[in-house]
Coordinates of C-alpha atoms in Angstrom, one line a residue:
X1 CA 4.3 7.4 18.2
X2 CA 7.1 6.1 15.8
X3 CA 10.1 8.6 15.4
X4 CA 11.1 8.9 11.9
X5 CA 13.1 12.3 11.2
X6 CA 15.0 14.6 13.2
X7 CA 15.0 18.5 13.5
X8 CA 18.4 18.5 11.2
X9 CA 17.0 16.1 8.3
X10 CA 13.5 18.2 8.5
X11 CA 14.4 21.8 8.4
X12 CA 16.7 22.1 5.4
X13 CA 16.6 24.1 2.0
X14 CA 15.2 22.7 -1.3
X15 CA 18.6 23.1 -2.5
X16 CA 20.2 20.7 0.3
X17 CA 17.4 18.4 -0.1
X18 CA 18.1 17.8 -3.4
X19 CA 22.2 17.8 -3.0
X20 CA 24.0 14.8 -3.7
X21 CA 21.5 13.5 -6.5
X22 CA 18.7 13.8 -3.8
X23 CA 20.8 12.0 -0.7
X24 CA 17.8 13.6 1.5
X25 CA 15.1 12.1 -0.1
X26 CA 16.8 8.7 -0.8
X27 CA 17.6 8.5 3.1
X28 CA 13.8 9.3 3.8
X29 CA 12.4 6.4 1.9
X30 CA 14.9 4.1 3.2
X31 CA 14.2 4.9 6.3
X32 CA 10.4 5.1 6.6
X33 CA 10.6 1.3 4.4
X34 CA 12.9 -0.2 7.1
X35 CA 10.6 1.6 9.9
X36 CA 7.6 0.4 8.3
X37 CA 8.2 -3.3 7.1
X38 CA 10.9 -4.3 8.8
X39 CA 9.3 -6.4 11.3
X40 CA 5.9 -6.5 10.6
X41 CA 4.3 -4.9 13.6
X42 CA 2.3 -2.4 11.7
X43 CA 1.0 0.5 13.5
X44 CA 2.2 1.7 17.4
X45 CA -1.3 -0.1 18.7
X46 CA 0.1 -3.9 17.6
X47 CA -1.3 -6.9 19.3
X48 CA 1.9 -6.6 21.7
X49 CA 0.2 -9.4 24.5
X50 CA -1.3 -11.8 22.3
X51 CA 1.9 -12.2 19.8
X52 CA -0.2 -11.1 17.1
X53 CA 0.4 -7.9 14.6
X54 CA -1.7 -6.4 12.9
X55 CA -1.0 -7.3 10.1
X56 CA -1.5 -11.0 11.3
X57 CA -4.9 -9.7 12.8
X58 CA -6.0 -8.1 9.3
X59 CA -5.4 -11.5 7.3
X60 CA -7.5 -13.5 9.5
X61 CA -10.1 -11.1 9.1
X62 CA -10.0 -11.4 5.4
X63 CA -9.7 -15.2 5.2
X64 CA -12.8 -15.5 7.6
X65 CA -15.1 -13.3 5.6
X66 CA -13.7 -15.8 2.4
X67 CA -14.8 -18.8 4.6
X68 CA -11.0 -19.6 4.9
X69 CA -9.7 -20.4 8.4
X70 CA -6.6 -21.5 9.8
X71 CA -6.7 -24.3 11.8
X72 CA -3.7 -24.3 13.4
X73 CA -5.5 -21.4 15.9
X74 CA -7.3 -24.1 17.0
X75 CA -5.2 -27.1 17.9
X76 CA -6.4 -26.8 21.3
X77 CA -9.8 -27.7 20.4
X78 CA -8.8 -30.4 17.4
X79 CA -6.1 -31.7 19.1
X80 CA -6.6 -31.7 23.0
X81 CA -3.8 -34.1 23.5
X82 CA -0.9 -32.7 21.2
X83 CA -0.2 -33.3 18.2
X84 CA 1.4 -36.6 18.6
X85 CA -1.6 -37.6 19.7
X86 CA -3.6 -36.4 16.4
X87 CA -6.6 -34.9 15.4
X88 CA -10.3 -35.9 17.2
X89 CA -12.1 -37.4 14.2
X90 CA -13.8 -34.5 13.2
X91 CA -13.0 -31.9 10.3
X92 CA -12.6 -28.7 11.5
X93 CA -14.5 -26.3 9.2
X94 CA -15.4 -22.6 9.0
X95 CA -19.9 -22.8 8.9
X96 CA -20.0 -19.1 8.0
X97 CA -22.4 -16.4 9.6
X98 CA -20.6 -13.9 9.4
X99 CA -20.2 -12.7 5.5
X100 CA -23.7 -12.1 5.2
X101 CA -23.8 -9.1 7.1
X102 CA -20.5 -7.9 5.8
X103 CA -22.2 -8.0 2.3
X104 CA -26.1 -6.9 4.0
X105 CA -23.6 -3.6 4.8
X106 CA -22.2 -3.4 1.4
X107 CA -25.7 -3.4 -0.3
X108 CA -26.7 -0.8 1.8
X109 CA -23.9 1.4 0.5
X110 CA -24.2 1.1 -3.0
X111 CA -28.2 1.7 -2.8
X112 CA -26.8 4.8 -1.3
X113 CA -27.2 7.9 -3.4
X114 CA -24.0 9.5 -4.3
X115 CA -25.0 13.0 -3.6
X116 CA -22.5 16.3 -3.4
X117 CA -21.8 19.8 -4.5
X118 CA -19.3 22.1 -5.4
X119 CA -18.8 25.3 -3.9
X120 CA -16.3 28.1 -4.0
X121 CA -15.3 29.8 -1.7
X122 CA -12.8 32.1 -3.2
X123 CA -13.4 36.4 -2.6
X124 CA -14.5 36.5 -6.5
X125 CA -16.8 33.8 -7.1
X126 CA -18.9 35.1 -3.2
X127 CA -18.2 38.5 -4.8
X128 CA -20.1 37.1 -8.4
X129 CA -22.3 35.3 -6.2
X130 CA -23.8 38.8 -4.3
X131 CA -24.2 40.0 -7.9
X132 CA -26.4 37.8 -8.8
X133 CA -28.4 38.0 -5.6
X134 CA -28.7 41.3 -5.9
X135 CA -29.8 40.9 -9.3
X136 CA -32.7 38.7 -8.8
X137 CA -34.1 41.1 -5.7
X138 CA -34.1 44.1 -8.4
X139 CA -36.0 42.8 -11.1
X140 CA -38.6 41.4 -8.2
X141 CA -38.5 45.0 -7.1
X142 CA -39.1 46.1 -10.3
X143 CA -41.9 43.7 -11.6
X144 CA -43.5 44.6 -8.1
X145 CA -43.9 48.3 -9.2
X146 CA -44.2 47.9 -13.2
X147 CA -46.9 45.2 -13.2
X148 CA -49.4 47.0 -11.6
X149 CA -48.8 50.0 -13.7
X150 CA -48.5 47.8 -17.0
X151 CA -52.3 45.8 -16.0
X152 CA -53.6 49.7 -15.9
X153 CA -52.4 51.0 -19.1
X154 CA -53.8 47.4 -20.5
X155 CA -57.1 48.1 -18.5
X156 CA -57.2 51.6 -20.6
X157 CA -56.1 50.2 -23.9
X158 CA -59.0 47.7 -23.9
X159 CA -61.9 50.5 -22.7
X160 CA -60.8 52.3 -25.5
X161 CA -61.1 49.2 -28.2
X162 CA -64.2 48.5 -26.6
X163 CA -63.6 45.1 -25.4
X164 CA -62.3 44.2 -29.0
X165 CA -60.3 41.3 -29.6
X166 CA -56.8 41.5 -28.9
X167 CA -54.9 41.1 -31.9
X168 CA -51.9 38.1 -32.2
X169 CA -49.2 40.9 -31.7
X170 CA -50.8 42.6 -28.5
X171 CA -51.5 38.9 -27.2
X172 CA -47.8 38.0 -27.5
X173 CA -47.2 41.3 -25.5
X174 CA -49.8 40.1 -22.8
X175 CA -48.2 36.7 -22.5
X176 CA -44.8 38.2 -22.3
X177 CA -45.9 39.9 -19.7
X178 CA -47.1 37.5 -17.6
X179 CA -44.0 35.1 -18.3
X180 CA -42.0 37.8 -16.8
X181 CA -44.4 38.3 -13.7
X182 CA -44.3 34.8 -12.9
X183 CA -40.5 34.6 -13.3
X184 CA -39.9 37.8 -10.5
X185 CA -39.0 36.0 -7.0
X186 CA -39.6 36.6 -4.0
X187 CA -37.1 37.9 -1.5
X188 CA -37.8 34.5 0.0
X189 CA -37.9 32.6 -3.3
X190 CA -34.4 34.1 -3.9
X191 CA -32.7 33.1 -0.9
X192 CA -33.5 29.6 -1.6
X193 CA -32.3 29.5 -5.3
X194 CA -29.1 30.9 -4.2
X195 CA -28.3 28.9 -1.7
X196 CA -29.7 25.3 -3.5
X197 CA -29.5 25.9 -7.2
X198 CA -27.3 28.7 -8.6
X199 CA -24.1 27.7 -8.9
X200 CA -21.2 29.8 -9.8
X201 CA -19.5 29.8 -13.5
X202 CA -16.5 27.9 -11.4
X203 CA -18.8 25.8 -9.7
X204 CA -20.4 25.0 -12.9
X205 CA -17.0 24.1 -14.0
X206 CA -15.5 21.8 -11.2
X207 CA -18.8 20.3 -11.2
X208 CA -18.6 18.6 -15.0
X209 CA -15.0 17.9 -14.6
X210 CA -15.7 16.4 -11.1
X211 CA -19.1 13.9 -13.0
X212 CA -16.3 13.4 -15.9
X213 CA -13.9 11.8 -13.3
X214 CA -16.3 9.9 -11.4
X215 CA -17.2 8.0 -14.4
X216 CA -13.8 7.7 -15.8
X217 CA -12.3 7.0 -12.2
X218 CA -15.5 4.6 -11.4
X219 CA -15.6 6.3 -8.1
X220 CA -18.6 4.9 -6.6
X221 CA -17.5 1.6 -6.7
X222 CA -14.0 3.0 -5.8
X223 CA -15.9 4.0 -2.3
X224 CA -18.0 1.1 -1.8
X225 CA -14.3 -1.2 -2.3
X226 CA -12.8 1.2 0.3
X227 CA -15.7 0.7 2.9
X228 CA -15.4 -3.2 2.4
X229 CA -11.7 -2.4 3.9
X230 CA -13.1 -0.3 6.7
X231 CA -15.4 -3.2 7.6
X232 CA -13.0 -6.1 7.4
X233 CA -9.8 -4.8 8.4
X234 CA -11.3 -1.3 10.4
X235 CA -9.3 1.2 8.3
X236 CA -11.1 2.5 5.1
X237 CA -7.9 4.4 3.2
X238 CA -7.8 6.2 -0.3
X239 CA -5.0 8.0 -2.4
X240 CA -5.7 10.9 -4.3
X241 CA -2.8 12.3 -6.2
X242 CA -1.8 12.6 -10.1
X243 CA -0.4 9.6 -12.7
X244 CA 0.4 10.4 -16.0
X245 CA -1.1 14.1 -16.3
X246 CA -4.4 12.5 -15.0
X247 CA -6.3 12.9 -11.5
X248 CA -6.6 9.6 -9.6
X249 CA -8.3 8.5 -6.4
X250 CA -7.0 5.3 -5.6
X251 CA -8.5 2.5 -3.1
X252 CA -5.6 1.7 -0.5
X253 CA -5.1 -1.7 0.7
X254 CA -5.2 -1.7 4.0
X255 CA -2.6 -5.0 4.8
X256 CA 0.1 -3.2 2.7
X257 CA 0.0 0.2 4.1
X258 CA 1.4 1.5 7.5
X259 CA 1.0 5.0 8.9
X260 CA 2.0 7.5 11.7
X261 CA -0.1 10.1 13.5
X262 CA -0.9 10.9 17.3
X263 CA -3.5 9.0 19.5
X264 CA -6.1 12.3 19.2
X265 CA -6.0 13.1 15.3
X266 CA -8.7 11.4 13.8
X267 CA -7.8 11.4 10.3
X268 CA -5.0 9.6 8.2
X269 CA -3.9 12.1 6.4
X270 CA -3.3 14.3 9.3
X271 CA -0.6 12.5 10.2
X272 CA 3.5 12.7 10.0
X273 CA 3.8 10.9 7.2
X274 CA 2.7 7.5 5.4
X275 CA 4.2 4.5 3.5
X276 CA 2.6 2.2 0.9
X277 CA 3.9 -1.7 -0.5
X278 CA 2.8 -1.8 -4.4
X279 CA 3.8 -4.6 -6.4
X280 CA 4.3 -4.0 -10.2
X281 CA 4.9 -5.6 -13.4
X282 CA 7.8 -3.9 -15.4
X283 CA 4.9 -2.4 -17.8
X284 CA 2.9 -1.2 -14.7
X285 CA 5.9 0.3 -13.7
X286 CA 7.1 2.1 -17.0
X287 CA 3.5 3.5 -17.5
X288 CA 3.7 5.0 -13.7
X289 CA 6.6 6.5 -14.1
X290 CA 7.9 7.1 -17.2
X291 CA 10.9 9.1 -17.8
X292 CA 11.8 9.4 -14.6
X293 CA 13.8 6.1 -15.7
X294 CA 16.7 6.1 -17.5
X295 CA 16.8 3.1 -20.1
X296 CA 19.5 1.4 -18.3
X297 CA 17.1 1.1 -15.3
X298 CA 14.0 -0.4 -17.1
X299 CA 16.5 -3.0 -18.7
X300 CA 17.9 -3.7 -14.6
X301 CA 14.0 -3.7 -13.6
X302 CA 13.0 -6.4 -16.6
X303 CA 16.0 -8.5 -15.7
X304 CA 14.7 -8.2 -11.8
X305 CA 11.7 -9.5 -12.7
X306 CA 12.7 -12.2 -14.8
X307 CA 15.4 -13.8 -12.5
X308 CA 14.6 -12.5 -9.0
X309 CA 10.7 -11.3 -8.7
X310 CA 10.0 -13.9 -6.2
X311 CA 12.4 -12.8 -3.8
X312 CA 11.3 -9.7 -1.8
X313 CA 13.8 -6.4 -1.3
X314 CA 13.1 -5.7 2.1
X315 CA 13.7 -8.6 5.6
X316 CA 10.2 -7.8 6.2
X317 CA 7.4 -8.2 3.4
X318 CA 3.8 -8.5 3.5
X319 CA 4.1 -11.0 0.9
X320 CA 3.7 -15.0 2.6
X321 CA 5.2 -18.1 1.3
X322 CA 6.9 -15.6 -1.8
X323 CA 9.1 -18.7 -2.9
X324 CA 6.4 -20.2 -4.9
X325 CA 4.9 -17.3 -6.4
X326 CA 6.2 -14.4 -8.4
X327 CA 4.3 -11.0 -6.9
X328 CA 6.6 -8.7 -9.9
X329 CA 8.9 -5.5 -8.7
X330 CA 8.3 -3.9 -4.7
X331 CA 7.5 -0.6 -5.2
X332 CA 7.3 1.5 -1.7
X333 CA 6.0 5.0 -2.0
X334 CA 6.3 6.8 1.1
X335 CA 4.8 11.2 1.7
X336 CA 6.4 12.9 4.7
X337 CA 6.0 16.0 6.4
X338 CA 9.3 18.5 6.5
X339 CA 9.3 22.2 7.0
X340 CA 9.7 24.7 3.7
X341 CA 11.2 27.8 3.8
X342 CA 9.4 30.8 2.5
X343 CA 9.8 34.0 1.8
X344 CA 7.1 37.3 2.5
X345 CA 8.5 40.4 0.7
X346 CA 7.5 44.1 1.1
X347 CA 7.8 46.1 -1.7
X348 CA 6.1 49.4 -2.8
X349 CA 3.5 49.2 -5.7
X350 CA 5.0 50.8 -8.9
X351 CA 1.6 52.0 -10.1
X352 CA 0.0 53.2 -6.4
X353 CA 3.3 53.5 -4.4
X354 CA 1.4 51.5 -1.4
X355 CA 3.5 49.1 0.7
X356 CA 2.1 45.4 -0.6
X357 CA 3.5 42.1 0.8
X358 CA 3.5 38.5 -1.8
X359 CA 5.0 35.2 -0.9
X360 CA 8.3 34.2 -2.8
X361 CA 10.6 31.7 -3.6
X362 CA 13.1 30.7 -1.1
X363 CA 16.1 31.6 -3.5
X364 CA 14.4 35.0 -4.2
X365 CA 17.2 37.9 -2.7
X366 CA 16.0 41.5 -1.6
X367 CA 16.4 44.4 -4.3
X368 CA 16.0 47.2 -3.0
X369 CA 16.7 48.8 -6.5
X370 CA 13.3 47.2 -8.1
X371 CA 11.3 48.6 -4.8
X372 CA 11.7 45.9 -2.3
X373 CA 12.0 46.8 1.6
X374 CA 12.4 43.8 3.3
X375 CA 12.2 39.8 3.3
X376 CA 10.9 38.2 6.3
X377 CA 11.6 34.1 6.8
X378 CA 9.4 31.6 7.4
X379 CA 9.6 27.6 8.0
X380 CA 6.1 25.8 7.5
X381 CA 4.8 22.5 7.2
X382 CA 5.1 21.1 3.4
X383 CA 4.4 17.3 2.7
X384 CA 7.4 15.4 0.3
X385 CA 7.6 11.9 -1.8
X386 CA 10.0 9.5 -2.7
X387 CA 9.0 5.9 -4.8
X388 CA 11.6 2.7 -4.1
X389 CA 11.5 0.5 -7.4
X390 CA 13.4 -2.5 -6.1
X391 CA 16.6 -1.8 -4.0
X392 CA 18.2 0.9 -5.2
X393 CA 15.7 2.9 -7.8
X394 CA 14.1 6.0 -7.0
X395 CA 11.7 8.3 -8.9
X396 CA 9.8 11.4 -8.1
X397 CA 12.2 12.7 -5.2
X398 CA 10.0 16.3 -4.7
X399 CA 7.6 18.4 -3.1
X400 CA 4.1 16.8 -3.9
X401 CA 2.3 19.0 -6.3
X402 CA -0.6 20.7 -6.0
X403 CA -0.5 21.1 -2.4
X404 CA -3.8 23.0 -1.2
X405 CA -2.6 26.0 0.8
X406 CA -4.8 27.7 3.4
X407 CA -3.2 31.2 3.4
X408 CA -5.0 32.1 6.3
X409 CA -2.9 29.1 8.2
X410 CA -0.3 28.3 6.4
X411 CA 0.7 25.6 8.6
X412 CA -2.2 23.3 7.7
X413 CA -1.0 20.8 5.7
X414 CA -2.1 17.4 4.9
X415 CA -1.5 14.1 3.5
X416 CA -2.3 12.3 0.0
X417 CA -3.4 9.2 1.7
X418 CA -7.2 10.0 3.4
X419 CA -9.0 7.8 5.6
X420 CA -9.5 6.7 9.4
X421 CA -9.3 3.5 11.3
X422 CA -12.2 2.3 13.0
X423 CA -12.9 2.7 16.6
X424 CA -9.5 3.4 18.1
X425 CA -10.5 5.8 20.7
X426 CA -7.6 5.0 23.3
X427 CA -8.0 1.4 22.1
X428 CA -6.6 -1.2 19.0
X429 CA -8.5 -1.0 15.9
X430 CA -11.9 -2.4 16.2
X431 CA -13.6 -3.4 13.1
X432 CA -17.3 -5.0 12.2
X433 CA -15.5 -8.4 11.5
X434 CA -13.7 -7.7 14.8
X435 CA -16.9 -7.3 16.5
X436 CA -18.4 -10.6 14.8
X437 CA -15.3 -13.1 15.2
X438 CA -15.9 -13.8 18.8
X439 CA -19.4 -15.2 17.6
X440 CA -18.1 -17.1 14.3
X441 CA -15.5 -18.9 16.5
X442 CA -17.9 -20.1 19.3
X443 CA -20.2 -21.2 16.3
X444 CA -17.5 -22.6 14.5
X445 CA -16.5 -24.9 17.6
X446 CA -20.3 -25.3 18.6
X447 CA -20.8 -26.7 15.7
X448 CA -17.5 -29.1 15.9
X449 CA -18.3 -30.8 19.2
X450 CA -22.2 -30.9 17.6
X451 CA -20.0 -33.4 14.8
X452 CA -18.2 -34.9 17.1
X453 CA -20.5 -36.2 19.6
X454 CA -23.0 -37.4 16.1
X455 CA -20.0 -39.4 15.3
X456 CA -19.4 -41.0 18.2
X457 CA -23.3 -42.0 18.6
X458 CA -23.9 -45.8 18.1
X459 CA -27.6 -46.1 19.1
X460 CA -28.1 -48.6 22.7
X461 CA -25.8 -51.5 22.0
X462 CA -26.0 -55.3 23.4
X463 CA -23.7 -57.1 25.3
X464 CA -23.6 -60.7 24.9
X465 CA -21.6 -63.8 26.1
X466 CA -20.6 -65.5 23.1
X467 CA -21.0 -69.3 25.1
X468 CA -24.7 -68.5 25.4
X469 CA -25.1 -69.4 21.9
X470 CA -26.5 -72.9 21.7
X471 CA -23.8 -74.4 19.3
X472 CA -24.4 -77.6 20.1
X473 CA -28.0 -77.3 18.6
X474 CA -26.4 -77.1 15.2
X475 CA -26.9 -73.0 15.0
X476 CA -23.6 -71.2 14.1
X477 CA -23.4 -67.4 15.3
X478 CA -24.6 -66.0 11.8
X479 CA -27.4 -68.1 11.6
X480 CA -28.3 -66.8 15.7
X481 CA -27.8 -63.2 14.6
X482 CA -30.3 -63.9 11.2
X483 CA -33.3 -65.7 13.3
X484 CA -32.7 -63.3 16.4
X485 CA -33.0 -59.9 13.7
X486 CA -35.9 -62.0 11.8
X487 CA -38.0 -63.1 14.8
X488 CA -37.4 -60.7 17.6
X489 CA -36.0 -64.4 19.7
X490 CA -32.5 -65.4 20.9
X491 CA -32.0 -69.2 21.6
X492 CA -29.7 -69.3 24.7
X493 CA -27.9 -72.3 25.7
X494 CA -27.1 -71.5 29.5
X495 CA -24.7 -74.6 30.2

């Protein structure tokens, strides 16, 4: 496991984190971006006996299912001698069998219905919940015992009428009546409505907002993107955070994005802390993030682009033969786990003069004047983020908002960034590609001695002495080879 902070730089006061225009936040980024990309190994379970990083290993996974291939990984099979030798003459070419069941898998995902549900779990929406269940048992206890006794008045009204005609008026009343009967549920009935159908004025709620954003946000294609990751490169990663006042879930590219957590969490996001490679154009990275630019650094970030895009701000980037090419501004966006202080006060209730306890802010003091009896102190596990725009720009240094807090564990706290990596039980990251590359290489160099040995087929061949040709009879070697192919007959001359 990578080591990243230190007791000192973890348990420390909003107020020194944010001393020294943010010095602790500043020194976290930089850190976790040299930790990260600095020499390309990503992740603690790297290729260490083979020479190749992960990183390395992702890439070829991705240019195989593009039917690209590199074929320097093969010199020892196109050029057996050495180089200075050359090539066998034979082209070396990727015959692909392996995308068609990456995309057989993706199919199968999309035809997948996108089914869930919202439920709350909060003490007043179970609490509104019981109400209603309660509710619906009543009135089927009441239209138990009032049906019967409304069919025998009915029974009497119509004896008396003498089997008259029921006006429109006392048919509307019957109807009603039986509309009501046929709407009381079971015990049974109930049970099953409430735990399939009802939903809860907040469910009903979350739910439109939640159909809202999965159009806006495109989410199931968002998912199916994210599951073409998992297959390729074995890790299937997403961001969910805020830009702009909006919700976002974001697809994370796997190549560009390194992580730490122990060998027996399964999740991403339950890890120590994560770092992400984006690369922006000056718009992209105005409309992220605003004013938390002065204008003097959007001018420095449009003359970065302009004069030095192509050149990347870290020794280590993900980026390959950036000379030719102009990627825009590195932006590295790195979340971490540090402890917060809190507070739990005690103070007496001012209307019931009961003892109650609330959690407060860590600058709160006791005042024992306005009721309060004590303060106790505690340090728990909060998550923190810090963006890099270039070399020296930084923008949202701050606790990440909206963190979801258990306050029955308080210490459960987890990352932005969710996901898993395939397979890694004690063991590298395994993916489907993985899994299939054995087989598309033995193919691939099946199929290249297949070429090679068709090339090199000339049919049976003759071998012939050149004096046997009878010369002297006037017929030149032309004219032999004509009546010989014609006729099926070679005129020897054996002296």
């Amino acid at each position: 496991m990578k080591e990243s902070t230190t007791p000192q730089d973890s348990r420390v006061t909003r107020a020194e984190r944010e001393a020294n225009d943010n010095e602790w936040y500043k020194k976290k980024v930089d850190g976790l971006d040299g930790l990260s990309f600095m020499n390309g190994d990503l992740y603690s379970g790297n290729n260490s006996n083979t020479g190749i990083s992960e990183y390395r290993k992702m890439r070829v996974n991705y240019d195989l299912f593009n039917n690209r291939i590199n074929k320097a990984d093969f010199e020892h099979v196109c050029s057996p001698f050495g180089k200075e030798v050359g090539e066998l003459p034979a082209d070396f070419t990727n015959k692909d069998i392996l995308s068609g069941k990456v995309k057989a898998l993706l199919g199968m995902e999309m035809k997948r219905p996108f089914s869930w549900k919202v439920v709350a779990t909060n003490e007043e929406a179970t609490t509104r919940r019981e109400q209603e269940e309660n509710k619906k048992l009543k009135d089927f206890v009441y239209n138990t015992i009032m049906t019967p006794i409304q069919q025998e008045i009915e029974k009497k009204y119509q004896e008396q009428r003498k089997a008259q005609p029921l006006t429109p008026e006392e048919q509307q009343k019957v109807d009603e009546q039986v509309q009501q009967e046929l709407k009381a549920m079971t015990p049974e009935e109930v049970k099953k409505y409430m735990a399939r159908e009802h939903q809860d004025p907040a469910e009903a709620l979350a739910h439109q907002i939640l159909e809202y954003l999965i159009q806006r946000q495109d989410i199931k294609m968002k998912f199916n993107k994210g599951w073409k990751h998992g297959l390729i490169a074995g890790r299937e990663i997403y961001w969910t955070g805020v830009v702009n006042g909006e919700p976002t879930l974001r697809v994370v590219n796997p190549i560009r994005f390194d992580y730490d957590k122990s060998a027996d969490l399964d999740y991403i996001e339950e890890g120590e802390w994560a770092v992400y490679e984006m690369y922006m154009t000056p718009s992209e990275v105005v409309r992220h993030f605003g004013t938390e630019l002065t204008p003097t650094e959007i001018d420095e970030i449009y003359t970065e682009f302009t004069h030095a895009s192509s050149i990347p701000d870290s020794s280590f980037t993900f980026q390959e033969e950036y000379s030719d090419v102009t990627y825009g501004i590195r932006v590295i966006h790195a979340e971490y786990k540090a402890l917060k202080l809190i507070k739990f006060l005690t103070y007496l209730d001012p209307e019931t003069g009961e003892p109650e306890e609330e959690i407060v802010d860590e600058s709160y003091q006791l005042n024992k004047e306005a009721g309060d009896i004590s303060i106790q102190e505690e340090w728990i596990i909060a998550k923190f983020e810090t963006y890099k725009i270039g070399k020296d720009k930084y923008a949202f240094m701050r606790e990440v908002p909206g963190q979801h807090r258990n306050l029955e564990n308080l210490y459960d706290c987890k990352l932005s960034y969710i996901g898993a990596a395939f397979d890694d039980l004690n063991s590298q990251v395994t993916s489907l590609v993985d899994r299939m590359k054995y087989y598309q290489y033995f193919y691939n160099i099946l199929m290249y001695r297949i070429e090679l040995l068709t090339a090199s087929d000339k049919g049976k061949q003759l071998l012939l002495n050149m004096n046997l040709v009878p010369r002297k009879s006037g017929i030149s070697l032309e004219k032999w080879m004509h009546y010989f192919e014609s006729s099926k007959i070679g005129w020897m001359d054996p002296n």
